[in-house]
């Protein structure tokens, strides 16, 4: 009887271990697919990009499992998930930087802001535009705006922007993007790709002490989701279900796929023009910024950041949500930099009333 009982206990233990192992293997597989998103163009495969959109939820599951196995003393699983987090720490810290005490500083050499102002739609009780008040509070030296139309204009009007921002004598408009600078804009080079409103434009800006800044302002293809679609996709994040995952992925793929492909192609176009500009002008400072409509683990992000540093990753703390949509905690506005500068602080002030985006501001100092 004792032998039979021991065999039953042994079979039960093996069965429970297999039952526990299978969902863990499935999760690790999904996590691995997500890790491929910076490297695999959506044109080749959209699956990693789609999983990347759910990365906050996937990361939360990873941390939960790590903590559960720590509490339970299941050291093999705990060690495995610890190694998995260490292996993917670069991705995690790009998404969730952990820098303390690196805020904006009055002691900076140049302050740059990128801000999708949603056509300056929002106003206060005195009918004054809200976004310009926020911009004035931070006093950036260079402002890269996206969706810079002033309702009801369909495209930005430079005279209106100049009146709105009198401290910026140098203004240039490309499609619905605008660049405002306290320093002279010497060169303006639109980067064309096949999209009606969105676009990119590169600039050479003459900074003090005979320094040159090569800057690219971008507004990449958005998903243009309707409210009902946003609500449906949020429900997928709230109620993550492996059973429903294939159907959900297929539906999301059909809706978001064209935008993913377009954004990837546009990012590659900008990246090629970026390196041509660097080879031509040999600038002291390089900045690529704007509303990329993609996260820090995306193909668009990795393509445009190629060879540059992420200002928020280097100095930010937390997710740094720049898109004002509940249950979609994404940082889709970015500032990449390189050359003779060092970032000393960034900030993403949360201002839901001003726009559907929050601005991203970065302070830089000269390296020498």
mmCIF file of C-alpha atoms in Angstrom:
data_model
loop_
_atom_site.group_PDB
_atom_site.id
_atom_site.type_symbol
_atom_site.label_atom_id
_atom_site.label_comp_id
_atom_site.label_asym_id
_atom_site.label_seq_id
_atom_site.Cartn_x
_atom_site.Cartn_y
_atom_site.Cartn_z
ATOM 1 C CA UNK A 1 0.000 0.000 0.000
ATOM 2 C CA UNK A 2 2.824 2.351 0.887
ATOM 3 C CA UNK A 3 4.546 1.723 -2.459
ATOM 4 C CA UNK A 4 1.279 2.336 -4.358
ATOM 5 C CA UNK A 5 0.658 5.530 -2.393
ATOM 6 C CA UNK A 6 4.183 6.743 -3.139
ATOM 7 C CA UNK A 7 3.680 6.054 -6.852
ATOM 8 C CA UNK A 8 0.438 8.054 -6.856
ATOM 9 C CA UNK A 9 2.132 10.943 -5.059
ATOM 10 C CA UNK A 10 5.013 10.807 -7.558
ATOM 11 C CA UNK A 11 2.638 10.795 -10.550
ATOM 12 C CA UNK A 12 0.699 13.700 -9.058
ATOM 13 C CA UNK A 13 3.882 15.708 -8.513
ATOM 14 C CA UNK A 14 5.064 15.113 -12.078
ATOM 15 C CA UNK A 15 1.629 16.017 -13.438
ATOM 16 C CA UNK A 16 1.447 19.297 -11.488
ATOM 17 C CA UNK A 17 4.982 20.178 -12.584
ATOM 18 C CA UNK A 18 4.052 19.642 -16.239
ATOM 19 C CA UNK A 19 0.852 21.658 -15.780
ATOM 20 C CA UNK A 20 2.924 24.456 -14.240
ATOM 21 C CA UNK A 21 5.661 24.233 -16.874
ATOM 22 C CA UNK A 22 3.437 24.570 -19.950
ATOM 23 C CA UNK A 23 2.011 28.084 -19.264
ATOM 24 C CA UNK A 24 5.484 29.241 -18.230
ATOM 25 C CA UNK A 25 6.915 28.032 -21.536
ATOM 26 C CA UNK A 26 4.094 29.750 -23.430
ATOM 27 C CA UNK A 27 4.736 33.004 -21.592
ATOM 28 C CA UNK A 28 8.480 32.851 -22.212
ATOM 29 C CA UNK A 29 7.777 32.258 -25.892
ATOM 30 C CA UNK A 30 5.529 35.323 -26.046
ATOM 31 C CA UNK A 31 8.134 37.358 -24.184
ATOM 32 C CA UNK A 32 10.803 36.259 -26.631
ATOM 33 C CA UNK A 33 8.651 37.279 -29.596
ATOM 34 C CA UNK A 34 8.166 40.684 -27.997
ATOM 35 C CA UNK A 35 11.931 41.098 -27.595
ATOM 36 C CA UNK A 36 12.281 40.765 -31.377
ATOM 37 C CA UNK A 37 10.192 43.872 -32.093
ATOM 38 C CA UNK A 38 13.139 46.343 -32.321
ATOM 39 C CA UNK A 39 14.884 44.144 -34.888
ATOM 40 C CA UNK A 40 12.132 42.770 -37.123
ATOM 41 C CA UNK A 41 10.537 45.180 -39.571
ATOM 42 C CA UNK A 42 6.727 44.943 -39.560
ATOM 43 C CA UNK A 43 6.994 44.690 -43.342
ATOM 44 C CA UNK A 44 8.549 41.243 -42.803
ATOM 45 C CA UNK A 45 6.455 40.214 -39.782
ATOM 46 C CA UNK A 46 3.981 42.235 -37.738
ATOM 47 C CA UNK A 47 3.694 39.732 -34.881
ATOM 48 C CA UNK A 48 6.582 41.110 -32.731
ATOM 49 C CA UNK A 49 5.303 44.680 -33.245
ATOM 50 C CA UNK A 50 1.806 43.698 -32.123
ATOM 51 C CA UNK A 51 3.117 42.003 -28.974
ATOM 52 C CA UNK A 52 5.230 45.083 -28.322
ATOM 53 C CA UNK A 53 2.016 47.093 -27.921
ATOM 54 C CA UNK A 54 1.126 44.906 -24.940
ATOM 55 C CA UNK A 55 4.583 45.107 -23.380
ATOM 56 C CA UNK A 56 3.482 46.944 -20.180
ATOM 57 C CA UNK A 57 1.068 44.090 -19.438
ATOM 58 C CA UNK A 58 3.651 41.453 -20.406
ATOM 59 C CA UNK A 59 6.274 43.083 -18.187
ATOM 60 C CA UNK A 60 3.777 43.201 -15.315
ATOM 61 C CA UNK A 61 3.204 39.430 -15.703
ATOM 62 C CA UNK A 62 6.968 38.830 -15.716
ATOM 63 C CA UNK A 63 7.450 40.782 -12.492
ATOM 64 C CA UNK A 64 4.461 39.018 -10.929
ATOM 65 C CA UNK A 65 5.823 35.561 -11.751
ATOM 66 C CA UNK A 66 9.283 36.510 -10.497
ATOM 67 C CA UNK A 67 7.801 37.678 -7.183
ATOM 68 C CA UNK A 68 5.502 34.629 -6.809
ATOM 69 C CA UNK A 69 8.350 32.163 -7.294
ATOM 70 C CA UNK A 70 10.495 34.140 -4.857
ATOM 71 C CA UNK A 71 7.787 33.929 -2.192
ATOM 72 C CA UNK A 72 7.137 30.233 -2.884
ATOM 73 C CA UNK A 73 10.830 29.401 -2.839
ATOM 74 C CA UNK A 74 10.690 27.815 -6.288
ATOM 75 C CA UNK A 75 14.306 28.647 -6.939
ATOM 76 C CA UNK A 76 14.670 27.192 -10.433
ATOM 77 C CA UNK A 77 11.804 29.305 -11.776
ATOM 78 C CA UNK A 78 12.938 32.297 -9.726
ATOM 79 C CA UNK A 79 16.499 32.027 -11.075
ATOM 80 C CA UNK A 80 15.247 31.574 -14.624
ATOM 81 C CA UNK A 81 13.061 34.701 -14.500
ATOM 82 C CA UNK A 82 15.873 36.635 -12.830
ATOM 83 C CA UNK A 83 18.202 35.712 -15.701
ATOM 84 C CA UNK A 84 15.475 36.573 -18.220
ATOM 85 C CA UNK A 85 15.091 40.052 -16.712
ATOM 86 C CA UNK A 86 18.854 40.565 -16.668
ATOM 87 C CA UNK A 87 19.136 39.426 -20.293
ATOM 88 C CA UNK A 88 16.401 41.843 -21.382
ATOM 89 C CA UNK A 89 17.327 44.653 -18.977
ATOM 90 C CA UNK A 90 18.273 46.958 -21.844
ATOM 91 C CA UNK A 91 14.757 46.716 -23.242
ATOM 92 C CA UNK A 92 13.122 47.027 -19.838
ATOM 93 C CA UNK A 93 15.153 50.115 -18.910
ATOM 94 C CA UNK A 94 14.379 51.732 -22.269
ATOM 95 C CA UNK A 95 10.709 51.274 -21.459
ATOM 96 C CA UNK A 96 10.991 51.946 -17.733
ATOM 97 C CA UNK A 97 14.120 54.018 -16.921
ATOM 98 C CA UNK A 98 15.189 54.221 -13.286
ATOM 99 C CA UNK A 99 17.170 57.456 -12.988
ATOM 100 C CA UNK A 100 16.815 59.478 -9.795
ATOM 101 C CA UNK A 101 17.533 63.167 -9.341
ATOM 102 C CA UNK A 102 17.972 63.985 -13.038
ATOM 103 C CA UNK A 103 15.386 66.693 -13.587
ATOM 104 C CA UNK A 104 15.455 69.842 -15.671
ATOM 105 C CA UNK A 105 18.028 72.347 -14.465
ATOM 106 C CA UNK A 106 18.404 76.137 -14.780
ATOM 107 C CA UNK A 107 22.065 75.420 -15.521
ATOM 108 C CA UNK A 108 21.850 74.113 -19.055
ATOM 109 C CA UNK A 109 23.376 75.140 -22.355
ATOM 110 C CA UNK A 110 20.420 74.246 -24.530
ATOM 111 C CA UNK A 111 16.836 73.169 -23.808
ATOM 112 C CA UNK A 112 14.827 71.349 -26.476
ATOM 113 C CA UNK A 113 11.134 70.443 -26.491
ATOM 114 C CA UNK A 114 9.062 68.181 -28.717
ATOM 115 C CA UNK A 115 5.290 68.511 -28.455
ATOM 116 C CA UNK A 116 2.291 67.291 -30.424
ATOM 117 C CA UNK A 117 -0.115 70.153 -29.672
ATOM 118 C CA UNK A 118 -3.229 68.596 -31.267
ATOM 119 C CA UNK A 119 -3.928 71.710 -33.353
ATOM 120 C CA UNK A 120 -3.946 73.928 -30.225
ATOM 121 C CA UNK A 121 -7.586 72.943 -29.690
ATOM 122 C CA UNK A 122 -7.728 73.338 -25.922
ATOM 123 C CA UNK A 123 -8.428 76.745 -24.341
ATOM 124 C CA UNK A 124 -8.861 78.139 -20.850
ATOM 125 C CA UNK A 125 -11.845 80.095 -19.475
ATOM 126 C CA UNK A 126 -10.507 83.309 -21.025
ATOM 127 C CA UNK A 127 -10.386 81.556 -24.429
ATOM 128 C CA UNK A 128 -6.583 81.502 -24.403
ATOM 129 C CA UNK A 129 -4.756 78.564 -25.953
ATOM 130 C CA UNK A 130 -3.465 76.202 -23.267
ATOM 131 C CA UNK A 131 -0.469 74.576 -24.983
ATOM 132 C CA UNK A 132 1.438 77.860 -25.550
ATOM 133 C CA UNK A 133 1.117 78.660 -21.845
ATOM 134 C CA UNK A 134 2.804 75.367 -21.007
ATOM 135 C CA UNK A 135 5.546 75.966 -23.570
ATOM 136 C CA UNK A 136 6.195 79.455 -22.178
ATOM 137 C CA UNK A 137 6.566 78.005 -18.692
ATOM 138 C CA UNK A 138 9.553 75.887 -19.755
ATOM 139 C CA UNK A 139 11.227 78.435 -22.058
ATOM 140 C CA UNK A 140 12.905 75.962 -24.450
ATOM 141 C CA UNK A 141 15.510 77.250 -26.887
ATOM 142 C CA UNK A 142 14.169 75.059 -29.694
ATOM 143 C CA UNK A 143 10.622 73.749 -30.054
ATOM 144 C CA UNK A 144 9.625 70.961 -32.441
ATOM 145 C CA UNK A 145 5.853 70.914 -32.862
ATOM 146 C CA UNK A 146 3.608 68.347 -34.475
ATOM 147 C CA UNK A 147 -0.015 68.977 -35.499
ATOM 148 C CA UNK A 148 0.842 72.669 -35.251
ATOM 149 C CA UNK A 149 -2.270 73.939 -36.986
ATOM 150 C CA UNK A 150 -4.314 76.575 -35.192
ATOM 151 C CA UNK A 151 -7.949 75.638 -35.581
ATOM 152 C CA UNK A 152 -9.681 76.103 -38.031
ATOM 153 C CA UNK A 153 -6.555 76.213 -40.256
ATOM 154 C CA UNK A 154 -5.819 72.949 -42.063
ATOM 155 C CA UNK A 155 -2.078 73.645 -42.082
ATOM 156 C CA UNK A 156 0.197 75.761 -39.866
ATOM 157 C CA UNK A 157 0.447 79.470 -40.689
ATOM 158 C CA UNK A 158 3.844 80.982 -39.916
ATOM 159 C CA UNK A 159 2.469 84.458 -39.161
ATOM 160 C CA UNK A 160 0.086 83.039 -36.564
ATOM 161 C CA UNK A 161 2.824 80.963 -34.968
ATOM 162 C CA UNK A 162 5.143 83.991 -34.860
ATOM 163 C CA UNK A 163 2.485 86.011 -33.050
ATOM 164 C CA UNK A 164 1.821 83.119 -30.720
ATOM 165 C CA UNK A 165 5.534 82.684 -29.920
ATOM 166 C CA UNK A 166 7.169 86.125 -30.243
ATOM 167 C CA UNK A 167 10.368 84.981 -28.464
ATOM 168 C CA UNK A 168 11.227 82.715 -31.399
ATOM 169 C CA UNK A 169 12.382 84.732 -34.413
ATOM 170 C CA UNK A 170 13.117 81.676 -36.560
ATOM 171 C CA UNK A 171 10.132 79.623 -37.681
ATOM 172 C CA UNK A 172 9.850 76.938 -40.326
ATOM 173 C CA UNK A 173 6.836 74.861 -41.320
ATOM 174 C CA UNK A 174 6.754 71.505 -43.074
ATOM 175 C CA UNK A 175 3.329 69.954 -43.617
ATOM 176 C CA UNK A 176 1.708 70.060 -40.147
ATOM 177 C CA UNK A 177 5.013 70.237 -38.284
ATOM 178 C CA UNK A 178 6.746 73.434 -37.172
ATOM 179 C CA UNK A 179 10.155 74.285 -35.797
ATOM 180 C CA UNK A 180 10.606 77.374 -33.633
ATOM 181 C CA UNK A 181 14.120 78.434 -32.690
ATOM 182 C CA UNK A 182 15.881 81.210 -30.834
ATOM 183 C CA UNK A 183 18.890 80.512 -33.042
ATOM 184 C CA UNK A 184 19.213 80.968 -36.830
ATOM 185 C CA UNK A 185 18.028 78.141 -39.065
ATOM 186 C CA UNK A 186 20.660 77.892 -41.799
ATOM 187 C CA UNK A 187 19.389 74.869 -43.753
ATOM 188 C CA UNK A 188 15.897 73.380 -44.156
ATOM 189 C CA UNK A 189 15.574 70.024 -45.918
ATOM 190 C CA UNK A 190 12.167 68.305 -46.059
ATOM 191 C CA UNK A 191 12.293 64.515 -46.025
ATOM 192 C CA UNK A 192 9.525 63.253 -48.244
ATOM 193 C CA UNK A 193 7.709 59.988 -47.901
ATOM 194 C CA UNK A 194 4.337 58.816 -49.095
ATOM 195 C CA UNK A 195 1.914 60.197 -46.552
ATOM 196 C CA UNK A 196 -0.501 63.095 -46.969
ATOM 197 C CA UNK A 197 -0.109 64.988 -43.679
ATOM 198 C CA UNK A 198 2.734 63.392 -41.757
ATOM 199 C CA UNK A 199 6.346 64.084 -42.576
ATOM 200 C CA UNK A 200 9.889 64.824 -41.437
ATOM 201 C CA UNK A 201 12.226 67.740 -41.970
ATOM 202 C CA UNK A 202 15.915 68.199 -41.200
ATOM 203 C CA UNK A 203 17.613 71.433 -40.185
ATOM 204 C CA UNK A 204 20.999 72.946 -39.588
ATOM 205 C CA UNK A 205 20.738 75.397 -36.690
ATOM 206 C CA UNK A 206 23.537 77.825 -35.842
ATOM 207 C CA UNK A 207 24.172 77.611 -32.115
ATOM 208 C CA UNK A 208 26.416 79.943 -30.042
ATOM 209 C CA UNK A 209 30.217 79.519 -30.217
ATOM 210 C CA UNK A 210 30.073 78.517 -33.897
ATOM 211 C CA UNK A 211 28.442 75.182 -33.128
ATOM 212 C CA UNK A 212 26.027 73.539 -35.545
ATOM 213 C CA UNK A 213 23.026 71.422 -34.620
ATOM 214 C CA UNK A 214 21.626 68.931 -37.110
ATOM 215 C CA UNK A 215 18.019 68.345 -36.057
ATOM 216 C CA UNK A 216 15.277 66.186 -37.567
ATOM 217 C CA UNK A 217 11.662 66.839 -36.587
ATOM 218 C CA UNK A 218 9.353 63.870 -37.216
ATOM 219 C CA UNK A 219 5.677 63.079 -37.121
ATOM 220 C CA UNK A 220 5.267 59.430 -37.993
ATOM 221 C CA UNK A 221 2.140 57.635 -39.152
ATOM 222 C CA UNK A 222 -0.482 57.213 -36.414
ATOM 223 C CA UNK A 223 -3.080 54.482 -36.022
ATOM 224 C CA UNK A 224 -5.957 57.015 -36.085
ATOM 225 C CA UNK A 225 -8.021 54.816 -33.785
ATOM 226 C CA UNK A 226 -11.644 55.660 -33.144
ATOM 227 C CA UNK A 227 -12.939 55.815 -29.568
ATOM 228 C CA UNK A 228 -14.751 52.484 -29.920
ATOM 229 C CA UNK A 229 -11.561 50.815 -31.164
ATOM 230 C CA UNK A 230 -9.527 52.246 -28.295
ATOM 231 C CA UNK A 231 -12.088 50.930 -25.803
ATOM 232 C CA UNK A 232 -11.983 47.470 -27.368
ATOM 233 C CA UNK A 233 -8.170 47.270 -27.336
ATOM 234 C CA UNK A 234 -8.077 48.481 -23.753
ATOM 235 C CA UNK A 235 -10.319 45.572 -22.823
ATOM 236 C CA UNK A 236 -7.704 43.216 -24.310
ATOM 237 C CA UNK A 237 -5.076 44.734 -21.992
ATOM 238 C CA UNK A 238 -7.363 44.516 -18.962
ATOM 239 C CA UNK A 239 -8.414 40.921 -19.557
ATOM 240 C CA UNK A 240 -5.358 39.232 -21.075
ATOM 241 C CA UNK A 241 -6.540 35.816 -22.281
ATOM 242 C CA UNK A 242 -4.350 33.219 -23.981
ATOM 243 C CA UNK A 243 -7.482 31.535 -25.327
ATOM 244 C CA UNK A 244 -8.689 34.709 -27.060
ATOM 245 C CA UNK A 245 -5.216 35.902 -27.999
ATOM 246 C CA UNK A 246 -5.099 34.503 -31.581
ATOM 247 C CA UNK A 247 -8.463 36.073 -32.496
ATOM 248 C CA UNK A 248 -7.537 39.373 -30.866
ATOM 249 C CA UNK A 249 -4.162 39.458 -32.589
ATOM 250 C CA UNK A 250 -5.727 38.791 -35.987
ATOM 251 C CA UNK A 251 -8.229 41.604 -35.540
ATOM 252 C CA UNK A 252 -5.564 44.036 -34.323
ATOM 253 C CA UNK A 253 -3.234 42.985 -37.146
ATOM 254 C CA UNK A 254 -5.819 43.767 -39.820
ATOM 255 C CA UNK A 255 -6.502 47.193 -38.312
ATOM 256 C CA UNK A 256 -3.008 48.299 -37.294
ATOM 257 C CA UNK A 257 -0.923 46.453 -39.871
ATOM 258 C CA UNK A 258 -0.962 49.097 -42.633
ATOM 259 C CA UNK A 259 0.165 51.816 -40.215
ATOM 260 C CA UNK A 260 2.942 49.590 -38.867
ATOM 261 C CA UNK A 261 4.253 48.963 -42.372
ATOM 262 C CA UNK A 262 4.021 52.621 -43.371
ATOM 263 C CA UNK A 263 5.822 53.793 -40.236
ATOM 264 C CA UNK A 264 8.621 51.262 -40.679
ATOM 265 C CA UNK A 265 9.206 52.323 -44.280
ATOM 266 C CA UNK A 266 9.152 56.014 -43.352
ATOM 267 C CA UNK A 267 11.592 55.471 -40.492
ATOM 268 C CA UNK A 268 14.022 53.755 -42.849
ATOM 269 C CA UNK A 269 13.741 56.714 -45.248
ATOM 270 C CA UNK A 270 14.482 59.203 -42.471
ATOM 271 C CA UNK A 271 17.387 57.107 -41.199
ATOM 272 C CA UNK A 272 19.013 57.122 -44.635
ATOM 273 C CA UNK A 273 18.603 60.886 -44.986
ATOM 274 C CA UNK A 274 19.893 61.400 -41.454
ATOM 275 C CA UNK A 275 23.198 59.724 -42.197
ATOM 276 C CA UNK A 276 23.523 61.551 -45.510
ATOM 277 C CA UNK A 277 23.077 64.840 -43.647
ATOM 278 C CA UNK A 278 25.633 63.899 -40.986
ATOM 279 C CA UNK A 279 28.172 62.970 -43.673
ATOM 280 C CA UNK A 280 27.494 66.231 -45.521
ATOM 281 C CA UNK A 281 27.494 68.756 -42.663
ATOM 282 C CA UNK A 282 29.596 67.089 -39.934
ATOM 283 C CA UNK A 283 27.531 68.797 -37.215
ATOM 284 C CA UNK A 284 28.646 69.282 -33.618
ATOM 285 C CA UNK A 285 25.308 68.046 -32.272
ATOM 286 C CA UNK A 286 22.686 65.657 -33.660
ATOM 287 C CA UNK A 287 19.088 65.540 -32.430
ATOM 288 C CA UNK A 288 16.291 63.372 -33.821
ATOM 289 C CA UNK A 289 12.955 63.949 -32.163
ATOM 290 C CA UNK A 290 9.203 64.114 -32.509
ATOM 291 C CA UNK A 291 5.999 62.145 -32.309
ATOM 292 C CA UNK A 292 7.097 58.738 -33.579
ATOM 293 C CA UNK A 293 3.785 57.094 -32.642
ATOM 294 C CA UNK A 294 5.791 54.109 -31.434
ATOM 295 C CA UNK A 295 7.220 52.787 -28.183
ATOM 296 C CA UNK A 296 10.821 52.368 -26.939
ATOM 297 C CA UNK A 297 10.853 48.731 -28.046
ATOM 298 C CA UNK A 298 9.604 49.308 -31.585
ATOM 299 C CA UNK A 299 11.280 48.966 -34.955
ATOM 300 C CA UNK A 300 10.660 52.673 -35.632
ATOM 301 C CA UNK A 301 12.367 53.620 -32.366
ATOM 302 C CA UNK A 302 15.426 51.433 -32.953
ATOM 303 C CA UNK A 303 15.751 52.558 -36.586
ATOM 304 C CA UNK A 304 15.712 56.278 -35.801
ATOM 305 C CA UNK A 305 17.766 55.955 -32.639
ATOM 306 C CA UNK A 306 20.454 53.977 -34.471
ATOM 307 C CA UNK A 307 23.819 55.251 -33.162
ATOM 308 C CA UNK A 308 22.205 57.869 -30.918
ATOM 309 C CA UNK A 309 21.194 57.992 -27.261
ATOM 310 C CA UNK A 310 17.697 58.346 -25.816
ATOM 311 C CA UNK A 311 17.494 61.472 -23.633
ATOM 312 C CA UNK A 312 14.645 60.104 -21.522
ATOM 313 C CA UNK A 313 16.237 56.696 -21.059
ATOM 314 C CA UNK A 314 19.427 58.397 -19.835
ATOM 315 C CA UNK A 315 17.714 60.685 -17.307
ATOM 316 C CA UNK A 316 14.036 59.769 -16.953
ATOM 317 C CA UNK A 317 12.230 57.960 -14.162
ATOM 318 C CA UNK A 318 9.317 55.628 -14.826
ATOM 319 C CA UNK A 319 7.265 55.009 -17.948
ATOM 320 C CA UNK A 320 7.266 58.670 -18.941
ATOM 321 C CA UNK A 321 3.852 58.446 -20.577
ATOM 322 C CA UNK A 322 3.584 60.965 -23.410
ATOM 323 C CA UNK A 323 0.262 59.797 -24.867
ATOM 324 C CA UNK A 324 -2.775 60.898 -22.890
ATOM 325 C CA UNK A 325 -5.003 57.875 -23.228
ATOM 326 C CA UNK A 326 -5.998 55.798 -20.195
ATOM 327 C CA UNK A 327 -4.776 52.191 -20.106
ATOM 328 C CA UNK A 328 -2.389 52.956 -22.971
ATOM 329 C CA UNK A 329 0.739 53.909 -20.991
ATOM 330 C CA UNK A 330 3.023 54.591 -23.932
ATOM 331 C CA UNK A 331 5.947 56.920 -24.489
ATOM 332 C CA UNK A 332 5.658 57.593 -28.202
ATOM 333 C CA UNK A 333 7.398 61.003 -28.256
ATOM 334 C CA UNK A 334 11.186 60.821 -28.157
ATOM 335 C CA UNK A 335 14.386 62.857 -28.226
ATOM 336 C CA UNK A 336 17.526 61.099 -29.472
ATOM 337 C CA UNK A 337 20.868 62.865 -29.372
ATOM 338 C CA UNK A 338 24.552 62.550 -30.199
ATOM 339 C CA UNK A 339 27.686 64.607 -30.610
ATOM 340 C CA UNK A 340 29.265 67.137 -28.257
ATOM 341 C CA UNK A 341 26.411 67.296 -25.739
ATOM 342 C CA UNK A 342 25.356 65.454 -22.627
ATOM 343 C CA UNK A 343 21.773 65.269 -21.427
ATOM 344 C CA UNK A 344 21.394 66.289 -17.769
ATOM 345 C CA UNK A 345 17.640 66.132 -17.278
ATOM 346 C CA UNK A 346 14.285 65.462 -18.896
ATOM 347 C CA UNK A 347 10.669 65.984 -17.999
ATOM 348 C CA UNK A 348 7.299 64.870 -19.365
ATOM 349 C CA UNK A 349 4.691 67.031 -17.610
ATOM 350 C CA UNK A 350 1.261 65.403 -17.586
ATOM 351 C CA UNK A 351 -1.219 67.908 -18.977
ATOM 352 C CA UNK A 352 -4.287 66.079 -20.262
ATOM 353 C CA UNK A 353 -6.253 69.303 -20.753
ATOM 354 C CA UNK A 354 -3.685 70.799 -23.132
ATOM 355 C CA UNK A 355 -3.380 68.076 -25.788
ATOM 356 C CA UNK A 356 -3.697 64.340 -26.365
ATOM 357 C CA UNK A 357 0.104 64.294 -25.951
ATOM 358 C CA UNK A 358 2.392 65.481 -23.188
ATOM 359 C CA UNK A 359 5.506 67.448 -24.146
ATOM 360 C CA UNK A 360 8.989 66.003 -23.708
ATOM 361 C CA UNK A 361 11.653 68.493 -22.619
ATOM 362 C CA UNK A 362 15.386 67.803 -22.392
ATOM 363 C CA UNK A 363 18.275 69.876 -21.011
ATOM 364 C CA UNK A 364 21.770 69.513 -22.484
ATOM 365 C CA UNK A 365 25.227 70.789 -21.610
ATOM 366 C CA UNK A 366 28.346 70.876 -23.774
ATOM 367 C CA UNK A 367 30.833 68.093 -23.284
ATOM 368 C CA UNK A 368 33.756 70.486 -23.694
#
